[in-house]
PDB file of C-alpha atoms and ligand atoms in Angstrom:
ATOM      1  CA  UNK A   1       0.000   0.000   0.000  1.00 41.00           C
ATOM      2  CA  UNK A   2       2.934   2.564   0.896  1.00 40.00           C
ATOM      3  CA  UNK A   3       3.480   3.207  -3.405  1.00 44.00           C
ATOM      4  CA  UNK A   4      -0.223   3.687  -3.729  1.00 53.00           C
ATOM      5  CA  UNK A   5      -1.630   6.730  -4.942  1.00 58.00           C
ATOM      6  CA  UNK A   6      -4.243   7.535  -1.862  1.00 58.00           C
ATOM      7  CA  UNK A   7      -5.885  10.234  -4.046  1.00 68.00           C
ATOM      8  CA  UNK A   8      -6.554   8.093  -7.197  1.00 78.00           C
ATOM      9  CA  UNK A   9     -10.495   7.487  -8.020  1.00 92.00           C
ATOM     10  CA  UNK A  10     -11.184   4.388  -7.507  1.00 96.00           C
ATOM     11  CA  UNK A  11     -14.639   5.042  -9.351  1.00 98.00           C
ATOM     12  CA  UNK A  12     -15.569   7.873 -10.685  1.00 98.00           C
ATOM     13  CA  UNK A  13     -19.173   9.007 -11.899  1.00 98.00           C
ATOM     14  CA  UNK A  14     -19.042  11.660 -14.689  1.00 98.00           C
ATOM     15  CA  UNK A  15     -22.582  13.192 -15.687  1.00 98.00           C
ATOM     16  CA  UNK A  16     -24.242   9.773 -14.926  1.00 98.00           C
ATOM     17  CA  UNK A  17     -27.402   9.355 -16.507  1.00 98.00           C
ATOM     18  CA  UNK A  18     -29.730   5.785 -16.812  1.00 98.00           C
ATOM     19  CA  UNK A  19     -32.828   5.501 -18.543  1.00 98.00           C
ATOM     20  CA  UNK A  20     -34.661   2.331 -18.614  1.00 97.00           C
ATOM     21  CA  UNK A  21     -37.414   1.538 -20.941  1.00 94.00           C
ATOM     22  CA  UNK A  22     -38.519   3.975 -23.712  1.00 91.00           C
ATOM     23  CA  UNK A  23     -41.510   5.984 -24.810  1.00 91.00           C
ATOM     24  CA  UNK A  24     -44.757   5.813 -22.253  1.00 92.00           C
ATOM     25  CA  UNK A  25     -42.644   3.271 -20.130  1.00 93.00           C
ATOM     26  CA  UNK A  26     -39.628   5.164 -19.479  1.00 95.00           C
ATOM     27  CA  UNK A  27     -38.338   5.523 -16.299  1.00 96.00           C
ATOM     28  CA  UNK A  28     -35.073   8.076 -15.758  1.00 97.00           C
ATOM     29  CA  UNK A  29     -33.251   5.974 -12.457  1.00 98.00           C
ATOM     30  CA  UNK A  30     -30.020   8.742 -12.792  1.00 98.00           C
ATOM     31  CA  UNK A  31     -29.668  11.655 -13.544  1.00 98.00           C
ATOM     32  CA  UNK A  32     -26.788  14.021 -14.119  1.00 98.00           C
ATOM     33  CA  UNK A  33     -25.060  12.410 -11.357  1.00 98.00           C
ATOM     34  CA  UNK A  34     -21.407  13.265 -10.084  1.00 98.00           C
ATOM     35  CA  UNK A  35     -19.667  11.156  -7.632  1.00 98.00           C
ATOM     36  CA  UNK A  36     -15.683  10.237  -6.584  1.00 97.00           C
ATOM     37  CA  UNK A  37     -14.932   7.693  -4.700  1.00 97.00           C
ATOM     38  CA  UNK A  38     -10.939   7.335  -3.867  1.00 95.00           C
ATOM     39  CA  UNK A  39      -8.906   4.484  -2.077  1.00 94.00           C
ATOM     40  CA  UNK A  40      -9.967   3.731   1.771  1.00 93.00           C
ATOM     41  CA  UNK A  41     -13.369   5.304   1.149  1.00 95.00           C
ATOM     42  CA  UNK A  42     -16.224   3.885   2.827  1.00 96.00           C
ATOM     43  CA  UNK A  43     -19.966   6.248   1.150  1.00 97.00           C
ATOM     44  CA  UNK A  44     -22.904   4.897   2.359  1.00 97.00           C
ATOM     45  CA  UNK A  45     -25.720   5.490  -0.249  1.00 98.00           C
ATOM     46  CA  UNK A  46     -29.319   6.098   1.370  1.00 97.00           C
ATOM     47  CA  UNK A  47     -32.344   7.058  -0.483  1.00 96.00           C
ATOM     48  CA  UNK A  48     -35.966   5.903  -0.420  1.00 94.00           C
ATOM     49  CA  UNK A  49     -37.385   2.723  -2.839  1.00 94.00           C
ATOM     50  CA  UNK A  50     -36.885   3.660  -6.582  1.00 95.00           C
ATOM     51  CA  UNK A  51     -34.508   6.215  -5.953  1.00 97.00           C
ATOM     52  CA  UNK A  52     -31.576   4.818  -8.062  1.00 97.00           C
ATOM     53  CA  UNK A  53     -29.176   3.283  -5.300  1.00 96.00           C
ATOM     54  CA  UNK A  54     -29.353  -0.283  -6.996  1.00 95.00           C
ATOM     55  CA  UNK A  55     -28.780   1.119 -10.646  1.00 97.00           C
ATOM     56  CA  UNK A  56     -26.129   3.563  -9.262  1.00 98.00           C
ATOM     57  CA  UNK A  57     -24.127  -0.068  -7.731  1.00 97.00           C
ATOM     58  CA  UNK A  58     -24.939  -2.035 -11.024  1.00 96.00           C
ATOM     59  CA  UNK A  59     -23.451   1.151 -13.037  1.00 98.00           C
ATOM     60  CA  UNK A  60     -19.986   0.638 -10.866  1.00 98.00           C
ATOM     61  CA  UNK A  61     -19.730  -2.708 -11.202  1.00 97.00           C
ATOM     62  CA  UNK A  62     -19.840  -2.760 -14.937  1.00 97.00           C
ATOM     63  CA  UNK A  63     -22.966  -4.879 -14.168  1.00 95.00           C
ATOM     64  CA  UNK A  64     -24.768  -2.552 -16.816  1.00 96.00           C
ATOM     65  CA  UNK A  65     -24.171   1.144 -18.522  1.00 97.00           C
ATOM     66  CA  UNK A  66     -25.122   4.536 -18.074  1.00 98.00           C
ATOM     67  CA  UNK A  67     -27.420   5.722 -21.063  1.00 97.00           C
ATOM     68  CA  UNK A  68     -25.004   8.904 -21.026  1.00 98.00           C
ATOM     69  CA  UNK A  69     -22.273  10.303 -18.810  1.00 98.00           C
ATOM     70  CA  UNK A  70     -18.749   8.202 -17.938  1.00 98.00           C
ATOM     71  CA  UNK A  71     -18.582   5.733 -15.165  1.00 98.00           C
ATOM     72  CA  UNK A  72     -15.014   4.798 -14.741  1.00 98.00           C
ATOM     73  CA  UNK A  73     -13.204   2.738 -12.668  1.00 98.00           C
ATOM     74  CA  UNK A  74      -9.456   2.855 -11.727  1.00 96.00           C
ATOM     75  CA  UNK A  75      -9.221   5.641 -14.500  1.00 96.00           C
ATOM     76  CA  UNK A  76     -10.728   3.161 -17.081  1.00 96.00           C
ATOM     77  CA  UNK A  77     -14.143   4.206 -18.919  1.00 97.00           C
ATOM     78  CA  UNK A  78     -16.685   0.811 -18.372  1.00 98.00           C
ATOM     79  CA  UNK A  79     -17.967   1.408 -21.482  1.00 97.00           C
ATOM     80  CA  UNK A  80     -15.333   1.159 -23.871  1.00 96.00           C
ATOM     81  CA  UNK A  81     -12.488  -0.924 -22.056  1.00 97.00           C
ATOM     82  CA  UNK A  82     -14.263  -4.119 -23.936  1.00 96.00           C
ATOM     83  CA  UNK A  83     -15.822  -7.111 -22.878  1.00 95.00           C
ATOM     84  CA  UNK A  84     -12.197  -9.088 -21.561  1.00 95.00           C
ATOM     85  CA  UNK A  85     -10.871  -6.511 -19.787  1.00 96.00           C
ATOM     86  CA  UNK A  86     -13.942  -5.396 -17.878  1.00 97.00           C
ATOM     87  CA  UNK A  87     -14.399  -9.410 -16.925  1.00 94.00           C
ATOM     88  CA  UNK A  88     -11.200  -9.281 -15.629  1.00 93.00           C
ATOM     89  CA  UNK A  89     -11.596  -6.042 -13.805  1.00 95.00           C
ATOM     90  CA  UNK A  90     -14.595  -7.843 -12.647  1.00 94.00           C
ATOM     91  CA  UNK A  91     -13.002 -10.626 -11.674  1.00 91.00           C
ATOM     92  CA  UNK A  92     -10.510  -9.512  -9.612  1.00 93.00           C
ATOM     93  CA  UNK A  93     -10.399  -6.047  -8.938  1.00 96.00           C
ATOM     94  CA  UNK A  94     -14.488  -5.199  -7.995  1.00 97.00           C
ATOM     95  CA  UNK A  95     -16.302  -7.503  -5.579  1.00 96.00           C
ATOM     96  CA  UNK A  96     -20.509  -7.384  -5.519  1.00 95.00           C
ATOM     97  CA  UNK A  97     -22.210  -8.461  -2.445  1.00 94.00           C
ATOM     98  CA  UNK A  98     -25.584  -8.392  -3.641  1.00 88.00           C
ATOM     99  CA  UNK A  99     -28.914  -7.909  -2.066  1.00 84.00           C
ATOM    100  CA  UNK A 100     -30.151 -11.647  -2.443  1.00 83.00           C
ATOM    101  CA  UNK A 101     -26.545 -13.195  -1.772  1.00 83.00           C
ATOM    102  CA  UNK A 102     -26.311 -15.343  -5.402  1.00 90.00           C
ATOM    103  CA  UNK A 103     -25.141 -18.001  -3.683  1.00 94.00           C
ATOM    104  CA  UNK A 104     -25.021 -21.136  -5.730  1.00 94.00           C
ATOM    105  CA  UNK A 105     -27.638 -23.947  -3.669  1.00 94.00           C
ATOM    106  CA  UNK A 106     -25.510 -26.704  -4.879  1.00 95.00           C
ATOM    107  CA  UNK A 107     -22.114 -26.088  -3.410  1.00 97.00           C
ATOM    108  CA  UNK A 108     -21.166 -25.658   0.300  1.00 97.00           C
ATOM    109  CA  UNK A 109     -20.387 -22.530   1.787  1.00 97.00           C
ATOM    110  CA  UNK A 110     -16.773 -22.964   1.169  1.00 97.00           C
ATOM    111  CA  UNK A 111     -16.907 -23.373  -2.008  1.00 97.00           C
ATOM    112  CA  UNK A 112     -19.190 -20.405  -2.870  1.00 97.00           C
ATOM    113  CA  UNK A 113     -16.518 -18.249  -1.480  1.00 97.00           C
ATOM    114  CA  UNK A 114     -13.780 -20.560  -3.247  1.00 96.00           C
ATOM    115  CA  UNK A 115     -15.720 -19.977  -6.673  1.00 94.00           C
ATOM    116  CA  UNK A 116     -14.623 -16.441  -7.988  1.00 92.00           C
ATOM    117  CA  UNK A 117     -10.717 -17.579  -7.082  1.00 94.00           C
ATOM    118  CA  UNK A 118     -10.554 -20.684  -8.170  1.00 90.00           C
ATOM    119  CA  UNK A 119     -11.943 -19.256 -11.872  1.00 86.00           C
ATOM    120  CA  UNK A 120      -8.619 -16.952 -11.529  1.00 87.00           C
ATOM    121  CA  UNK A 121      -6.055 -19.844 -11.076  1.00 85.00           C
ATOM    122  CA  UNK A 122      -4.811 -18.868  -8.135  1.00 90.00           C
ATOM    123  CA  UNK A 123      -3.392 -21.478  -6.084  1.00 93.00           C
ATOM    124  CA  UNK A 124      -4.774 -24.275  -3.885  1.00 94.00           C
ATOM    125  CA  UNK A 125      -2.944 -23.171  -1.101  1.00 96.00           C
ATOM    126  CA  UNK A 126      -3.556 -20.049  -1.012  1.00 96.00           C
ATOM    127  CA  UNK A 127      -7.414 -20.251  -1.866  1.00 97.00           C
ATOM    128  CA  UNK A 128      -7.546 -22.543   0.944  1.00 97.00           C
ATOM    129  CA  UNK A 129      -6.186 -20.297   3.006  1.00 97.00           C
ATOM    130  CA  UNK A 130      -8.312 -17.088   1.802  1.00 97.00           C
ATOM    131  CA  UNK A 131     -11.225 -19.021   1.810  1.00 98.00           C
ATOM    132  CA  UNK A 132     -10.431 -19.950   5.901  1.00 98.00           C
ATOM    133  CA  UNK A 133      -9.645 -16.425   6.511  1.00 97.00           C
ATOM    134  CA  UNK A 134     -12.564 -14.952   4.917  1.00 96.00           C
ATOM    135  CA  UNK A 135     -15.283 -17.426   6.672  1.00 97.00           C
ATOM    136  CA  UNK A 136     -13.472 -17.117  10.006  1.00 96.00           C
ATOM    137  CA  UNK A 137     -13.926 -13.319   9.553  1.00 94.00           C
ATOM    138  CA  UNK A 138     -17.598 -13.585   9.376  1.00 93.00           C
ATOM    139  CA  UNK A 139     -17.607 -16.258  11.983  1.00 94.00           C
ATOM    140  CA  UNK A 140     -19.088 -18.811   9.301  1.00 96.00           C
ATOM    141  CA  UNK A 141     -15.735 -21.665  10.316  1.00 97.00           C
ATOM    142  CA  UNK A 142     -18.692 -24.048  11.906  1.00 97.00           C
ATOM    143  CA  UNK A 143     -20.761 -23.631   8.556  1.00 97.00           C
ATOM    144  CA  UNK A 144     -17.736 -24.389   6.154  1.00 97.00           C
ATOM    145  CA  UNK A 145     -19.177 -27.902   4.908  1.00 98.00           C
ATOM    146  CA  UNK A 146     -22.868 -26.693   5.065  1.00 97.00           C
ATOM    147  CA  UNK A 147     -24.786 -26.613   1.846  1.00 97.00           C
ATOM    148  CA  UNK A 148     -25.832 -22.632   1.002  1.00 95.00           C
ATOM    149  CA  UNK A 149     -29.461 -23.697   0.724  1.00 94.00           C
ATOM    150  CA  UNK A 150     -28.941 -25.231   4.424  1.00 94.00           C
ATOM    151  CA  UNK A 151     -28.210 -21.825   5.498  1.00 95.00           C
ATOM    152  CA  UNK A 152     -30.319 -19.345   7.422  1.00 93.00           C
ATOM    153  CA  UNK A 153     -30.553 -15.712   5.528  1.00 91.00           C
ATOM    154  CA  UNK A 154     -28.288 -14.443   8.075  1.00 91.00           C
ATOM    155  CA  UNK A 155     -26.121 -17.089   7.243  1.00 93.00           C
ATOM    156  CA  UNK A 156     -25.981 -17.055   3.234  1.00 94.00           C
ATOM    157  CA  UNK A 157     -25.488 -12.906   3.704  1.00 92.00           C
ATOM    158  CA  UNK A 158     -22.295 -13.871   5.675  1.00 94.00           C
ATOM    159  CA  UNK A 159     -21.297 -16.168   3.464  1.00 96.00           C
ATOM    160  CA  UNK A 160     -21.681 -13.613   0.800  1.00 95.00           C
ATOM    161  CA  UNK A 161     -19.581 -11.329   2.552  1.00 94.00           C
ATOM    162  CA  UNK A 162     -17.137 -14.054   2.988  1.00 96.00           C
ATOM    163  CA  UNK A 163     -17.000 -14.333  -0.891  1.00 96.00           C
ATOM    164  CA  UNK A 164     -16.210 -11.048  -1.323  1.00 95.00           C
ATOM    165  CA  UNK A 165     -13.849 -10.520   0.966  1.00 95.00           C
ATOM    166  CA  UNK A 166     -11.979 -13.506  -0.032  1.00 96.00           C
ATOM    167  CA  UNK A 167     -11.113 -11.862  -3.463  1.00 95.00           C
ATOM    168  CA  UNK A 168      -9.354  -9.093  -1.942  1.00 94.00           C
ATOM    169  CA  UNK A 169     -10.722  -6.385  -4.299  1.00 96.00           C
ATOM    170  CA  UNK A 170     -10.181  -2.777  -4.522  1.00 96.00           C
ATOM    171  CA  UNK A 171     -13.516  -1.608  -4.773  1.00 97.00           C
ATOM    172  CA  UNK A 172     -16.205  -3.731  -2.563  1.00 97.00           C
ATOM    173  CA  UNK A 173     -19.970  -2.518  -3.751  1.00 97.00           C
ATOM    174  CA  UNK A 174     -22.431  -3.703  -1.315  1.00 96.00           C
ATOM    175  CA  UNK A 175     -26.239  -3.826  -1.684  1.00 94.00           C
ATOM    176  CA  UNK A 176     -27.948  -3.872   1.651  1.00 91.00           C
ATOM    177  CA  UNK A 177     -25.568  -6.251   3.264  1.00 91.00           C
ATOM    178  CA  UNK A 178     -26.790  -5.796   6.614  1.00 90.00           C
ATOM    179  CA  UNK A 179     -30.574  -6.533   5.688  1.00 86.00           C
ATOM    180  CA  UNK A 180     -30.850 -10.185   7.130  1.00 85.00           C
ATOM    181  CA  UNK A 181     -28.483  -9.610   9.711  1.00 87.00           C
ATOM    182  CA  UNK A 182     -29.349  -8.416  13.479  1.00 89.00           C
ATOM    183  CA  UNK A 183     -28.169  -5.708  15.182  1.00 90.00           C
ATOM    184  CA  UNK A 184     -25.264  -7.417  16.830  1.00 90.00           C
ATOM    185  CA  UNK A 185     -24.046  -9.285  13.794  1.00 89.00           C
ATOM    186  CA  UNK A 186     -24.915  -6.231  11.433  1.00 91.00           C
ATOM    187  CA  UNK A 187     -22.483  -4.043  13.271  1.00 92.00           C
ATOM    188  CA  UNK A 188     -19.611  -6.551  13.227  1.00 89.00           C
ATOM    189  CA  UNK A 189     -19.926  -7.144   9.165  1.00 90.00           C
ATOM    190  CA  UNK A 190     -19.736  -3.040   9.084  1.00 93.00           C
ATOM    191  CA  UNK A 191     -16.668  -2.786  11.326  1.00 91.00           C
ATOM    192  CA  UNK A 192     -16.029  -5.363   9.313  1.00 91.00           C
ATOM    193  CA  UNK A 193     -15.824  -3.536   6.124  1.00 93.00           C
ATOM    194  CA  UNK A 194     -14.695  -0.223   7.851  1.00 92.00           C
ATOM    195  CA  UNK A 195     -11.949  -2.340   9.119  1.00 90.00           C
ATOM    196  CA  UNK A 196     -10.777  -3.712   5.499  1.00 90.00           C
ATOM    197  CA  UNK A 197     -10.734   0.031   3.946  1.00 91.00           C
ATOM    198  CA  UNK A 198      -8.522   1.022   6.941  1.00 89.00           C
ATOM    199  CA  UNK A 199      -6.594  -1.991   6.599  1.00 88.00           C
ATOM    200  CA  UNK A 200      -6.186  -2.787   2.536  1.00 88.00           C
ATOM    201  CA  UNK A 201      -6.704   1.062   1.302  1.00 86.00           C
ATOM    202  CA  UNK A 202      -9.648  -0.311  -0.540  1.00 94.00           C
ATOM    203  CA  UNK A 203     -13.169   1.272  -1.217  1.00 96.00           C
ATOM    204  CA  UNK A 204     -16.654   0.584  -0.171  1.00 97.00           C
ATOM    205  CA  UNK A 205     -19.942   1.489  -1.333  1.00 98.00           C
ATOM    206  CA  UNK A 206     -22.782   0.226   0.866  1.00 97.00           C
ATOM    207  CA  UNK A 207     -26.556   0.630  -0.031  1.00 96.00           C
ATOM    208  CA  UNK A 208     -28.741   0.668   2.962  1.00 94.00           C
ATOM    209  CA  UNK A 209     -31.951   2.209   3.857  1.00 88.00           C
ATOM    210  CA  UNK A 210     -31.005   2.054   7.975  1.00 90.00           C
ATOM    211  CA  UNK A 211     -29.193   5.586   9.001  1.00 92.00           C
ATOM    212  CA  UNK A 212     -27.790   3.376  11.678  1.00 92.00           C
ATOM    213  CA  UNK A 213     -25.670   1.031   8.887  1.00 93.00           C
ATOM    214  CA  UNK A 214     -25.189   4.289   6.951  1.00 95.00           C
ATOM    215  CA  UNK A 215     -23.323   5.993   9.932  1.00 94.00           C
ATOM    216  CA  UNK A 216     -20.242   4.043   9.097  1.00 94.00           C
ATOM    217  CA  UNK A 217     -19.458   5.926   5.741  1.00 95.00           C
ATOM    218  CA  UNK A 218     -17.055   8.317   5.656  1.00 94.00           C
ATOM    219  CA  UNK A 219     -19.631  10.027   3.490  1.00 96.00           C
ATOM    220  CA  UNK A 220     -23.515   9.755   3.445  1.00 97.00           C
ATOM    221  CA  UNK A 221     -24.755  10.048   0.042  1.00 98.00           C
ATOM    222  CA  UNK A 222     -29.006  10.486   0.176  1.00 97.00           C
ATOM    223  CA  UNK A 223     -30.542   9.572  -3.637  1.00 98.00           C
ATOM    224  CA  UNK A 224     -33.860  10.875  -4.459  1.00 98.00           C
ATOM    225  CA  UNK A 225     -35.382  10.472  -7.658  1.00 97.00           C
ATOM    226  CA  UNK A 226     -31.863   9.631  -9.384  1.00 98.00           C
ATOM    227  CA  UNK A 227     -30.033  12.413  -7.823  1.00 98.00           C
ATOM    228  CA  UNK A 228     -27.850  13.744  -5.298  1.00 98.00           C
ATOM    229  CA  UNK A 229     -30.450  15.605  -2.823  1.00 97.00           C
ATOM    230  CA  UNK A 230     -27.594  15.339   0.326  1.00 94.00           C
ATOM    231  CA  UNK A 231     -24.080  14.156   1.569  1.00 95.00           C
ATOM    232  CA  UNK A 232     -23.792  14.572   4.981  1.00 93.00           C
ATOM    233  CA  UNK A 233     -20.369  12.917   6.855  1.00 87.00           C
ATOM    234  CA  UNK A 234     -20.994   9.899   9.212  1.00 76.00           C
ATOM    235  CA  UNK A 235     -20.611   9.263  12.679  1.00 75.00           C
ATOM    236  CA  UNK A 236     -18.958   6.228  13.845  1.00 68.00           C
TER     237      UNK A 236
HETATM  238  P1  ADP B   1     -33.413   1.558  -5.506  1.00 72.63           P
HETATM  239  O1  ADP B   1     -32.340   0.540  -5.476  1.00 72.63           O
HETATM  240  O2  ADP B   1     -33.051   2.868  -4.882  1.00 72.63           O
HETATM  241  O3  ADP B   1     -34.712   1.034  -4.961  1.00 72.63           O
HETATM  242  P2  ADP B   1     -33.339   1.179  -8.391  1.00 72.63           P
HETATM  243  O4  ADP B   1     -32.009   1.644  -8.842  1.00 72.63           O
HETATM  244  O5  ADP B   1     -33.543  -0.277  -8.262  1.00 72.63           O
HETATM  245  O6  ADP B   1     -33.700   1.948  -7.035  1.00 72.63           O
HETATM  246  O7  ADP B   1     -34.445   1.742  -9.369  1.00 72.63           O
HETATM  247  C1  ADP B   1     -34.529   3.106  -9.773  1.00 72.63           C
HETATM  248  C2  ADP B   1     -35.700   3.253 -10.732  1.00 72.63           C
HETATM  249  O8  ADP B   1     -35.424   2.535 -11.927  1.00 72.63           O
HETATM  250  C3  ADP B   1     -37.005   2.691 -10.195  1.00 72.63           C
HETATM  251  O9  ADP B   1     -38.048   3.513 -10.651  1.00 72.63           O
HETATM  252  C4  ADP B   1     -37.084   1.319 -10.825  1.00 72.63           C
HETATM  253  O10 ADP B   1     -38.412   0.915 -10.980  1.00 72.63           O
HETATM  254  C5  ADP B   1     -36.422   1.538 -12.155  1.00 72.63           C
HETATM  255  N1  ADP B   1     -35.717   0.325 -12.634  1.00 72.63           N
HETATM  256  C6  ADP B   1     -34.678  -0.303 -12.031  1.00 72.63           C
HETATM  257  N2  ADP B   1     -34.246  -1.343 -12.753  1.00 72.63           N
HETATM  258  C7  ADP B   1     -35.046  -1.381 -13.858  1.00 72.63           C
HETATM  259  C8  ADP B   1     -35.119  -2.217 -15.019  1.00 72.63           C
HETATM  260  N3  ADP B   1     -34.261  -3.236 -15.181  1.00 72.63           N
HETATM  261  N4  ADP B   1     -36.057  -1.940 -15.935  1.00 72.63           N
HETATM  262  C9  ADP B   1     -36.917  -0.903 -15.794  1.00 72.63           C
HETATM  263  N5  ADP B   1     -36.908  -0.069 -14.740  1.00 72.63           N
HETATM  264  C10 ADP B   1     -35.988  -0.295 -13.783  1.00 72.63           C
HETATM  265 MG1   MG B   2     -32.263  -1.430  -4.610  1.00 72.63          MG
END
């Protein structure tokens, strides 16, 4: 981390607008929006249903593209870097942890976190090894073997965090990770987070619609109806 650049954008949000539909059924999810998020960020995005939080995450991750304006990550426009290097980028730079966990039923919990390394060579050892870390850090060691359909919500959201965490990205976009979780376990998967921006200089972009969760940001970006209305600073 010392040779990093602490400054660089991470992901960047140029004139963002997304437009879904056409005619009668259009709906405008962004618009015009402007955001910078740098190495050992943590913005928490709040803003009501239907405000554009989800779309603004899918944007980042290259999951989908802005209908005009530049989304760019780690100085490299999504739309035009072409299909192999955004995979890669995908791959193994930008973790998702999405709202309904995409776990895959079939395999255990160990190897849903194993799955995005494994696809990148790395080796055994060390995916072993990651893999460990990353369920011990969720406190999901006991559930290792367990099927992911086996799993509580709770438990399939850690797991999910576990996955992501295991790749060691730069830039960890998170859509309402706390929602299944309680209180107790809610706040340790934020400190969590906080913890691994501190720690690895990454970034982290949490949706959540509980001012509690968002408190953790460094920044607290509110949506409403696609754009910036606030961005207060947080208070934990
Ligand atoms: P949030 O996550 O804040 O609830 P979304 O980003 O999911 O908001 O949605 C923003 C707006 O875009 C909403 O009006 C939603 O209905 C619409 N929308 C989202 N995804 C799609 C889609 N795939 N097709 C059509 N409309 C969509
Ligand atoms: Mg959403």
């Amino acid at each position: 981390m010392s040779h990093a650049d602490q400054t660089a954008a991470l992901l960047e949000y140029r004139g963002v607008s997304k437009e879904y539909g056409r005619g009668d059924n259009k709906v405008c999810a962004l618009r015009n929006l402007d955001l910078t998020i740098r190495r050992g960020d943590f913005v928490s995005i709040m803003g009501p249903s239907g405000s554009g939080k989800s779309t603004l995450l899918n944007l980042g991750a290259g999951l989908d593209f802005a209908t005009s304006g530049v989304v760019s990550a780690f100085g490299q426009d999504l739309a035009s870097i072409g299909n192999a290097k955004l995979a890669r980028m995908r791959a193994e730079r930008i973790a998702v942890i999405f709202q309904f966990f995409n776990l895959l039923d079939t395999l255990t919990a160990e190897e849903n976190v194993a799955m995005p390394l494994r696809t990148r060579r790395l080796p055994r050892t060390e995916v072993d090894e990651r893999v460990a870390d990353a369920l011990a850090a969720v406190d999901m060691s006991h559930r290792a073997r367990h099927y992911a359909e086996q799993l509580s919500g709770g438990e399939m959201q850690r797991v999910a965090i576990a996955r992501a965490l295991a790749t060691q990205a730069e830039l960890i976009l998170a859509d309402e990770p706390t929602g299944n979780l309680d209180t107790l376990r809610g706040e340790s998967v934020l400190e969590l987070l906080k913890r691994t921006t501190e720690d690895r200089g990454c970034a982290v972009v949490l949706v959540t619609h509980d001012l509690q969760a968002a408190s953790y940001g460094d920044r607290i970006v509110t949506l409403r109806d696609g754009k910036i209305a606030d961005i207060a600073r947080g208070t934990q």
